[in-house]
mmCIF file of C-alpha atoms in Angstrom:
data_model
loop_
_atom_site.group_PDB
_atom_site.id
_atom_site.type_symbol
_atom_site.label_atom_id
_atom_site.label_comp_id
_atom_site.label_asym_id
_atom_site.label_seq_id
_atom_site.Cartn_x
_atom_site.Cartn_y
_atom_site.Cartn_z
ATOM 1 C CA UNK G 1 0.000 0.000 0.000
ATOM 2 C CA UNK G 2 1.418 3.351 -1.053
ATOM 3 C CA UNK G 3 -0.506 6.425 0.055
ATOM 4 C CA UNK G 4 -0.226 10.099 -0.805
ATOM 5 C CA UNK G 5 1.657 10.500 2.484
ATOM 6 C CA UNK G 6 4.257 7.927 1.436
ATOM 7 C CA UNK G 7 4.585 9.573 -1.961
ATOM 8 C CA UNK G 8 4.968 13.072 -0.514
ATOM 9 C CA UNK G 9 7.707 12.128 1.949
ATOM 10 C CA UNK G 10 9.511 10.164 -0.775
ATOM 11 C CA UNK G 11 9.384 13.286 -2.943
ATOM 12 C CA UNK G 12 10.709 15.448 -0.095
ATOM 13 C CA UNK G 13 13.553 13.006 0.518
ATOM 14 C CA UNK G 14 14.476 13.011 -3.163
ATOM 15 C CA UNK G 15 14.528 16.819 -3.100
ATOM 16 C CA UNK G 16 16.685 16.876 0.034
ATOM 17 C CA UNK G 17 14.336 18.990 2.116
ATOM 18 C CA UNK G 18 12.027 18.696 5.099
ATOM 19 C CA UNK G 19 8.289 19.074 4.702
ATOM 20 C CA UNK G 20 5.813 21.363 6.398
ATOM 21 C CA UNK G 21 2.842 19.685 8.067
ATOM 22 C CA UNK G 22 0.074 22.137 8.944
ATOM 23 C CA UNK G 23 -2.766 21.631 11.419
ATOM 24 C CA UNK G 24 -6.066 23.495 11.466
ATOM 25 C CA UNK G 25 -9.398 22.637 13.028
ATOM 26 C CA UNK G 26 -12.185 21.653 10.636
ATOM 27 C CA UNK G 27 -14.992 24.213 10.674
ATOM 28 C CA UNK G 28 -13.028 26.974 12.444
ATOM 29 C CA UNK G 29 -14.451 29.619 12.442
ATOM 30 C CA UNK G 30 -17.084 28.260 10.023
ATOM 31 C CA UNK G 31 -17.168 25.566 7.365
ATOM 32 C CA UNK G 32 -17.009 27.940 4.389
ATOM 33 C CA UNK G 33 -13.961 29.809 5.650
ATOM 34 C CA UNK G 34 -12.356 26.548 6.736
ATOM 35 C CA UNK G 35 -12.625 25.207 3.184
ATOM 36 C CA UNK G 36 -11.122 28.374 1.717
ATOM 37 C CA UNK G 37 -8.193 28.107 4.136
ATOM 38 C CA UNK G 38 -7.622 24.451 3.266
ATOM 39 C CA UNK G 39 -7.674 25.266 -0.438
ATOM 40 C CA UNK G 40 -5.008 27.955 0.095
ATOM 41 C CA UNK G 41 -2.522 25.763 1.975
ATOM 42 C CA UNK G 42 -0.855 23.756 -0.823
ATOM 43 C CA UNK G 43 0.008 26.857 -2.848
ATOM 44 C CA UNK G 44 1.299 28.500 0.334
ATOM 45 C CA UNK G 45 3.738 25.639 0.851
ATOM 46 C CA UNK G 46 2.036 23.024 3.046
ATOM 47 C CA UNK G 47 3.233 19.520 2.164
ATOM 48 C CA UNK G 48 0.827 17.585 4.394
ATOM 49 C CA UNK G 49 -2.391 18.930 5.930
ATOM 50 C CA UNK G 50 -3.718 17.757 9.276
ATOM 51 C CA UNK G 51 -7.412 18.479 9.798
ATOM 52 C CA UNK G 52 -8.675 18.477 13.356
ATOM 53 C CA UNK G 53 -11.922 16.669 14.168
ATOM 54 C CA UNK G 54 -13.658 18.905 16.749
ATOM 55 C CA UNK G 55 -14.444 17.194 20.036
ATOM 56 C CA UNK G 56 -15.927 18.396 23.307
ATOM 57 C CA UNK G 57 -13.208 16.907 25.550
ATOM 58 C CA UNK G 58 -9.821 17.391 23.839
ATOM 59 C CA UNK G 59 -7.489 16.230 26.613
ATOM 60 C CA UNK G 60 -4.175 16.747 24.773
ATOM 61 C CA UNK G 61 -4.946 20.175 23.327
ATOM 62 C CA UNK G 62 -3.902 23.514 24.720
ATOM 63 C CA UNK G 63 -6.193 26.534 25.100
ATOM 64 C CA UNK G 64 -5.833 27.790 21.510
ATOM 65 C CA UNK G 65 -6.802 24.508 19.846
ATOM 66 C CA UNK G 66 -9.487 23.834 22.457
ATOM 67 C CA UNK G 67 -10.995 27.223 21.589
ATOM 68 C CA UNK G 68 -10.775 26.414 17.867
ATOM 69 C CA UNK G 69 -12.684 23.200 18.468
ATOM 70 C CA UNK G 70 -15.364 25.016 20.419
ATOM 71 C CA UNK G 71 -15.720 27.609 17.649
ATOM 72 C CA UNK G 72 -16.078 24.801 15.126
ATOM 73 C CA UNK G 73 -18.673 22.968 17.212
ATOM 74 C CA UNK G 74 -20.615 26.189 17.721
ATOM 75 C CA UNK G 75 -20.586 26.679 13.945
ATOM 76 C CA UNK G 76 -22.257 23.279 13.570
ATOM 77 C CA UNK G 77 -19.241 21.185 12.563
ATOM 78 C CA UNK G 78 -19.737 17.446 12.950
ATOM 79 C CA UNK G 79 -17.624 14.472 11.937
ATOM 80 C CA UNK G 80 -19.848 13.987 8.899
ATOM 81 C CA UNK G 81 -19.340 17.634 7.895
ATOM 82 C CA UNK G 82 -15.590 17.297 8.505
ATOM 83 C CA UNK G 83 -15.497 14.428 6.011
ATOM 84 C CA UNK G 84 -17.535 16.512 3.566
ATOM 85 C CA UNK G 85 -15.010 19.328 3.989
ATOM 86 C CA UNK G 86 -12.191 16.975 3.027
ATOM 87 C CA UNK G 87 -14.197 15.702 0.074
ATOM 88 C CA UNK G 88 -14.716 19.263 -1.173
ATOM 89 C CA UNK G 89 -10.981 19.930 -0.873
ATOM 90 C CA UNK G 90 -10.121 16.664 -2.607
ATOM 91 C CA UNK G 91 -12.314 17.545 -5.583
ATOM 92 C CA UNK G 92 -9.860 20.390 -6.306
ATOM 93 C CA UNK G 93 -6.583 18.793 -5.117
ATOM 94 C CA UNK G 94 -5.773 15.172 -5.846
ATOM 95 C CA UNK G 95 -2.213 15.106 -4.523
ATOM 96 C CA UNK G 96 -1.839 16.875 -1.146
ATOM 97 C CA UNK G 97 -2.033 14.350 1.712
ATOM 98 C CA UNK G 98 -4.802 14.849 4.267
ATOM 99 C CA UNK G 99 -4.587 13.467 7.808
ATOM 100 C CA UNK G 100 -7.521 13.576 10.220
ATOM 101 C CA UNK G 101 -6.410 14.198 13.784
ATOM 102 C CA UNK G 102 -8.459 13.905 16.934
ATOM 103 C CA UNK G 103 -9.996 11.526 19.444
ATOM 104 C CA UNK G 104 -11.654 8.143 19.237
ATOM 105 C CA UNK G 105 -15.049 8.956 20.740
ATOM 106 C CA UNK G 106 -16.566 10.681 17.665
ATOM 107 C CA UNK G 107 -15.301 7.846 15.436
ATOM 108 C CA UNK G 108 -16.730 5.209 17.790
ATOM 109 C CA UNK G 109 -20.118 6.941 17.844
ATOM 110 C CA UNK G 110 -20.055 7.284 14.035
ATOM 111 C CA UNK G 111 -19.172 3.607 13.676
ATOM 112 C CA UNK G 112 -15.655 2.438 12.837
ATOM 113 C CA UNK G 113 -16.459 0.595 9.603
ATOM 114 C CA UNK G 114 -18.778 3.349 8.397
ATOM 115 C CA UNK G 115 -16.208 6.001 9.291
ATOM 116 C CA UNK G 116 -13.348 4.276 7.483
ATOM 117 C CA UNK G 117 -15.419 3.807 4.347
ATOM 118 C CA UNK G 118 -16.504 7.450 4.416
ATOM 119 C CA UNK G 119 -12.966 8.694 5.142
ATOM 120 C CA UNK G 120 -11.490 6.717 2.272
ATOM 121 C CA UNK G 121 -14.214 7.906 -0.088
ATOM 122 C CA UNK G 122 -13.686 11.529 0.987
ATOM 123 C CA UNK G 123 -9.975 11.342 0.175
ATOM 124 C CA UNK G 124 -8.439 11.033 3.644
ATOM 125 C CA UNK G 125 -4.959 9.488 3.633
ATOM 126 C CA UNK G 126 -4.183 8.955 7.301
ATOM 127 C CA UNK G 127 -5.368 9.166 10.890
ATOM 128 C CA UNK G 128 -3.871 10.418 14.147
ATOM 129 C CA UNK G 129 -6.031 9.345 17.085
ATOM 130 C CA UNK G 130 -4.230 10.472 20.192
ATOM 131 C CA UNK G 131 -6.157 8.508 22.835
ATOM 132 C CA UNK G 132 -5.824 5.005 21.360
ATOM 133 C CA UNK G 133 -2.653 3.260 22.607
ATOM 134 C CA UNK G 134 -0.961 0.456 20.637
ATOM 135 C CA UNK G 135 -2.568 -2.107 22.938
ATOM 136 C CA UNK G 136 -5.894 -1.184 21.297
ATOM 137 C CA UNK G 137 -4.726 -1.563 17.677
ATOM 138 C CA UNK G 138 -7.575 -3.969 16.882
ATOM 139 C CA UNK G 139 -10.039 -1.178 17.651
ATOM 140 C CA UNK G 140 -9.099 1.200 14.816
ATOM 141 C CA UNK G 141 -5.446 1.028 13.743
ATOM 142 C CA UNK G 142 -5.539 -2.366 12.020
ATOM 143 C CA UNK G 143 -8.941 -1.788 10.366
ATOM 144 C CA UNK G 144 -7.698 1.607 9.129
ATOM 145 C CA UNK G 145 -4.586 0.089 7.586
ATOM 146 C CA UNK G 146 -6.701 -2.648 5.985
ATOM 147 C CA UNK G 147 -8.836 0.122 4.472
ATOM 148 C CA UNK G 148 -5.749 1.738 2.916
ATOM 149 C CA UNK G 149 -5.227 4.533 5.444
ATOM 150 C CA UNK G 150 -2.001 5.310 7.259
ATOM 151 C CA UNK G 151 -2.219 5.171 11.040
ATOM 152 C CA UNK G 152 0.241 7.678 12.484
ATOM 153 C CA UNK G 153 1.399 7.426 16.067
ATOM 154 C CA UNK G 154 2.928 9.896 18.476
ATOM 155 C CA UNK G 155 6.255 9.375 20.242
ATOM 156 C CA UNK G 156 7.273 11.658 23.088
ATOM 157 C CA UNK G 157 10.409 12.450 25.089
ATOM 158 C CA UNK G 158 9.231 9.855 27.629
ATOM 159 C CA UNK G 159 8.833 7.064 25.035
ATOM 160 C CA UNK G 160 11.947 5.061 25.838
ATOM 161 C CA UNK G 161 13.710 2.427 23.725
ATOM 162 C CA UNK G 162 11.751 -0.362 25.350
ATOM 163 C CA UNK G 163 8.401 1.236 24.534
ATOM 164 C CA UNK G 164 9.250 2.490 21.038
ATOM 165 C CA UNK G 165 8.995 -0.865 19.208
ATOM 166 C CA UNK G 166 5.441 -1.320 20.483
ATOM 167 C CA UNK G 167 4.493 2.237 19.501
ATOM 168 C CA UNK G 168 5.969 1.755 16.036
ATOM 169 C CA UNK G 169 4.693 -1.769 15.415
ATOM 170 C CA UNK G 170 1.696 -0.805 13.255
ATOM 171 C CA UNK G 171 2.581 2.826 12.593
ATOM 172 C CA UNK G 172 2.689 3.910 8.946
ATOM 173 C CA UNK G 173 3.021 7.126 6.947
ATOM 174 C CA UNK G 174 5.250 8.936 9.414
ATOM 175 C CA UNK G 175 6.021 9.131 13.116
ATOM 176 C CA UNK G 176 4.857 12.283 14.879
ATOM 177 C CA UNK G 177 7.456 13.154 17.505
ATOM 178 C CA UNK G 178 6.018 15.374 20.219
ATOM 179 C CA UNK G 179 8.994 17.523 21.124
ATOM 180 C CA UNK G 180 7.837 18.377 24.644
ATOM 181 C CA UNK G 181 5.637 16.848 27.297
ATOM 182 C CA UNK G 182 2.270 18.398 28.051
ATOM 183 C CA UNK G 183 -0.428 19.953 25.889
ATOM 184 C CA UNK G 184 -0.274 21.723 22.548
ATOM 185 C CA UNK G 185 0.600 25.401 22.464
ATOM 186 C CA UNK G 186 3.590 25.518 24.795
ATOM 187 C CA UNK G 187 6.711 27.050 23.301
ATOM 188 C CA UNK G 188 9.728 24.886 22.559
ATOM 189 C CA UNK G 189 12.533 27.038 23.895
ATOM 190 C CA UNK G 190 15.401 24.620 23.296
ATOM 191 C CA UNK G 191 15.743 22.798 19.979
ATOM 192 C CA UNK G 192 19.031 21.121 20.883
ATOM 193 C CA UNK G 193 17.408 17.833 21.851
ATOM 194 C CA UNK G 194 15.429 17.391 18.626
ATOM 195 C CA UNK G 195 18.294 15.953 16.574
ATOM 196 C CA UNK G 196 19.200 13.402 19.240
ATOM 197 C CA UNK G 197 15.549 12.365 19.597
ATOM 198 C CA UNK G 198 15.090 11.965 15.844
ATOM 199 C CA UNK G 199 18.309 9.947 15.591
ATOM 200 C CA UNK G 200 17.163 7.668 18.414
ATOM 201 C CA UNK G 201 13.753 7.021 16.829
ATOM 202 C CA UNK G 202 15.323 6.353 13.436
ATOM 203 C CA UNK G 203 17.260 3.494 14.976
ATOM 204 C CA UNK G 204 13.896 1.749 15.338
ATOM 205 C CA UNK G 205 12.152 2.668 12.063
ATOM 206 C CA UNK G 206 12.641 3.703 8.452
ATOM 207 C CA UNK G 207 9.553 5.918 8.573
ATOM 208 C CA UNK G 208 9.908 9.707 8.227
ATOM 209 C CA UNK G 209 9.905 11.637 11.509
ATOM 210 C CA UNK G 210 7.831 14.816 11.765
ATOM 211 C CA UNK G 211 8.364 16.993 14.833
ATOM 212 C CA UNK G 212 5.681 19.170 16.372
ATOM 213 C CA UNK G 213 4.410 20.774 19.613
ATOM 214 C CA UNK G 214 6.171 24.048 20.307
ATOM 215 C CA UNK G 215 7.111 25.216 16.790
ATOM 216 C CA UNK G 216 5.710 28.722 16.507
ATOM 217 C CA UNK G 217 7.948 30.727 14.179
ATOM 218 C CA UNK G 218 9.777 30.315 10.912
ATOM 219 C CA UNK G 219 13.049 30.442 12.823
ATOM 220 C CA UNK G 220 11.909 27.500 14.933
ATOM 221 C CA UNK G 221 10.704 25.639 11.857
ATOM 222 C CA UNK G 222 14.115 26.070 10.267
ATOM 223 C CA UNK G 223 15.894 24.673 13.314
ATOM 224 C CA UNK G 224 13.623 21.622 13.527
ATOM 225 C CA UNK G 225 13.824 21.000 9.760
ATOM 226 C CA UNK G 226 17.605 20.580 9.951
ATOM 227 C CA UNK G 227 17.075 17.348 11.902
ATOM 228 C CA UNK G 228 13.557 16.124 11.093
ATOM 229 C CA UNK G 229 11.835 14.965 7.922
ATOM 230 C CA UNK G 230 8.863 17.196 8.654
ATOM 231 C CA UNK G 231 7.891 20.156 10.827
ATOM 232 C CA UNK G 232 4.380 20.218 12.299
ATOM 233 C CA UNK G 233 2.807 23.597 13.117
ATOM 234 C CA UNK G 234 -0.686 23.975 14.523
ATOM 235 C CA UNK G 235 -1.155 26.427 17.382
ATOM 236 C CA UNK G 236 0.622 29.284 15.579
ATOM 237 C CA UNK G 237 -1.748 28.889 12.612
ATOM 238 C CA UNK G 238 -4.798 28.689 14.862
ATOM 239 C CA UNK G 239 -3.639 31.854 16.627
ATOM 240 C CA UNK G 240 -3.093 33.641 13.311
ATOM 241 C CA UNK G 241 -6.659 32.765 12.361
ATOM 242 C CA UNK G 242 -8.039 33.840 15.753
ATOM 243 C CA UNK G 243 -6.293 37.233 15.539
ATOM 244 C CA UNK G 244 -8.459 38.143 12.531
ATOM 245 C CA UNK G 245 -11.852 37.232 14.009
ATOM 246 C CA UNK G 246 -14.305 39.814 15.289
ATOM 247 C CA UNK G 247 -15.762 39.909 18.800
ATOM 248 C CA UNK G 248 -18.308 37.246 17.826
ATOM 249 C CA UNK G 249 -15.644 34.989 16.276
ATOM 250 C CA UNK G 250 -16.734 35.672 12.727
ATOM 251 C CA UNK G 251 -14.242 35.562 9.882
ATOM 252 C CA UNK G 252 -12.876 38.757 8.366
ATOM 253 C CA UNK G 253 -11.721 39.466 4.799
ATOM 254 C CA UNK G 254 -8.108 38.877 5.853
ATOM 255 C CA UNK G 255 -8.676 35.566 7.684
ATOM 256 C CA UNK G 256 -7.633 33.241 4.853
ATOM 257 C CA UNK G 257 -4.629 35.388 3.940
ATOM 258 C CA UNK G 258 -3.485 35.576 7.571
ATOM 259 C CA UNK G 259 -3.116 31.800 7.684
ATOM 260 C CA UNK G 260 -1.726 31.275 4.195
ATOM 261 C CA UNK G 261 0.889 34.029 4.573
ATOM 262 C CA UNK G 262 2.164 32.498 7.796
ATOM 263 C CA UNK G 263 2.292 29.098 6.093
ATOM 264 C CA UNK G 264 4.378 30.667 3.326
ATOM 265 C CA UNK G 265 6.858 31.981 5.910
ATOM 266 C CA UNK G 266 7.041 28.637 7.703
ATOM 267 C CA UNK G 267 7.341 26.647 4.487
ATOM 268 C CA UNK G 268 10.131 28.839 3.209
ATOM 269 C CA UNK G 269 12.043 28.228 6.408
ATOM 270 C CA UNK G 270 11.408 24.477 6.547
ATOM 271 C CA UNK G 271 12.149 23.891 2.880
ATOM 272 C CA UNK G 272 15.310 25.968 2.918
ATOM 273 C CA UNK G 273 16.790 24.638 6.154
ATOM 274 C CA UNK G 274 19.015 22.089 4.417
ATOM 275 C CA UNK G 275 20.228 24.386 1.674
ATOM 276 C CA UNK G 276 17.604 23.458 -0.917
ATOM 277 C CA UNK G 277 17.035 27.148 -1.610
ATOM 278 C CA UNK G 278 16.751 29.893 0.968
ATOM 279 C CA UNK G 279 12.960 30.085 0.731
ATOM 280 C CA UNK G 280 12.925 33.824 1.288
ATOM 281 C CA UNK G 281 9.654 35.593 0.609
ATOM 282 C CA UNK G 282 8.217 38.898 1.720
ATOM 283 C CA UNK G 283 7.076 38.782 5.355
ATOM 284 C CA UNK G 284 3.978 40.908 6.008
ATOM 285 C CA UNK G 285 4.303 43.407 8.839
ATOM 286 C CA UNK G 286 1.375 41.997 10.827
ATOM 287 C CA UNK G 287 3.244 38.696 11.142
ATOM 288 C CA UNK G 288 6.221 40.463 12.655
ATOM 289 C CA UNK G 289 3.956 42.225 15.124
ATOM 290 C CA UNK G 290 2.272 39.005 16.258
ATOM 291 C CA UNK G 291 5.147 36.535 16.215
ATOM 292 C CA UNK G 292 8.206 38.737 16.492
ATOM 293 C CA UNK G 293 11.111 38.524 14.090
ATOM 294 C CA UNK G 294 10.489 35.873 11.456
ATOM 295 C CA UNK G 295 13.629 34.435 9.941
ATOM 296 C CA UNK G 296 13.984 31.808 7.237
#
């Protein structure tokens, strides 16, 4: 089985560069705007797109992504509408990998077999379900892989060499290395341990390693991309979106551009980190105000 995820990381490897993996919540701040943002991401430089499935009890998410999920739920986003969102995107883009990320409860309520059929039909390529451990692979992981979907697992700084083989046993697509313990949104102040962590994980697998949690700026993306196969950014994009909303959390004319311009800055940094071109593009002034100095 070769998926769009496998093909994209093979392409990135051949080009000698790291990829940018972007996360945004489906339906934030509304389904129409969410679709327009998704459509803008590939041209802005996103190599893989993670789409959050809104859930009422997101235990691993920080305040920004929790708020994004609540905005999406308030706007009427359901799992069925999330799949429809992906299907609408896929009608216009046949190559960019899409990963659904979230929690098992909505999938269980939807029905595993029904969900997997609908996800495959919509054009989903992989799943990240953060609250299903490897011991529960029969529940969703193995059926997902049988359906032709990658099942992507998280490794953390506390996943030691004894635990890693179990975590990686049925993982496919890529390994998502969580660069710090805790919830999403915290800043990663020290990137020095990323290379050692990636090297350690690669001793156990040939899969690409994407690093996330704590990457907020293009400068940070560049540092991570020197060691990892992919850089995952979520909270910074969610914050860029939130900064444009009005007092009632409605989208503004600049909402789509706010996200896509930040993605362009991050992609330029990630893609250029290994000398495959410096990736320099104009950085809008509002980005500098919100995130500080943005360097490639």
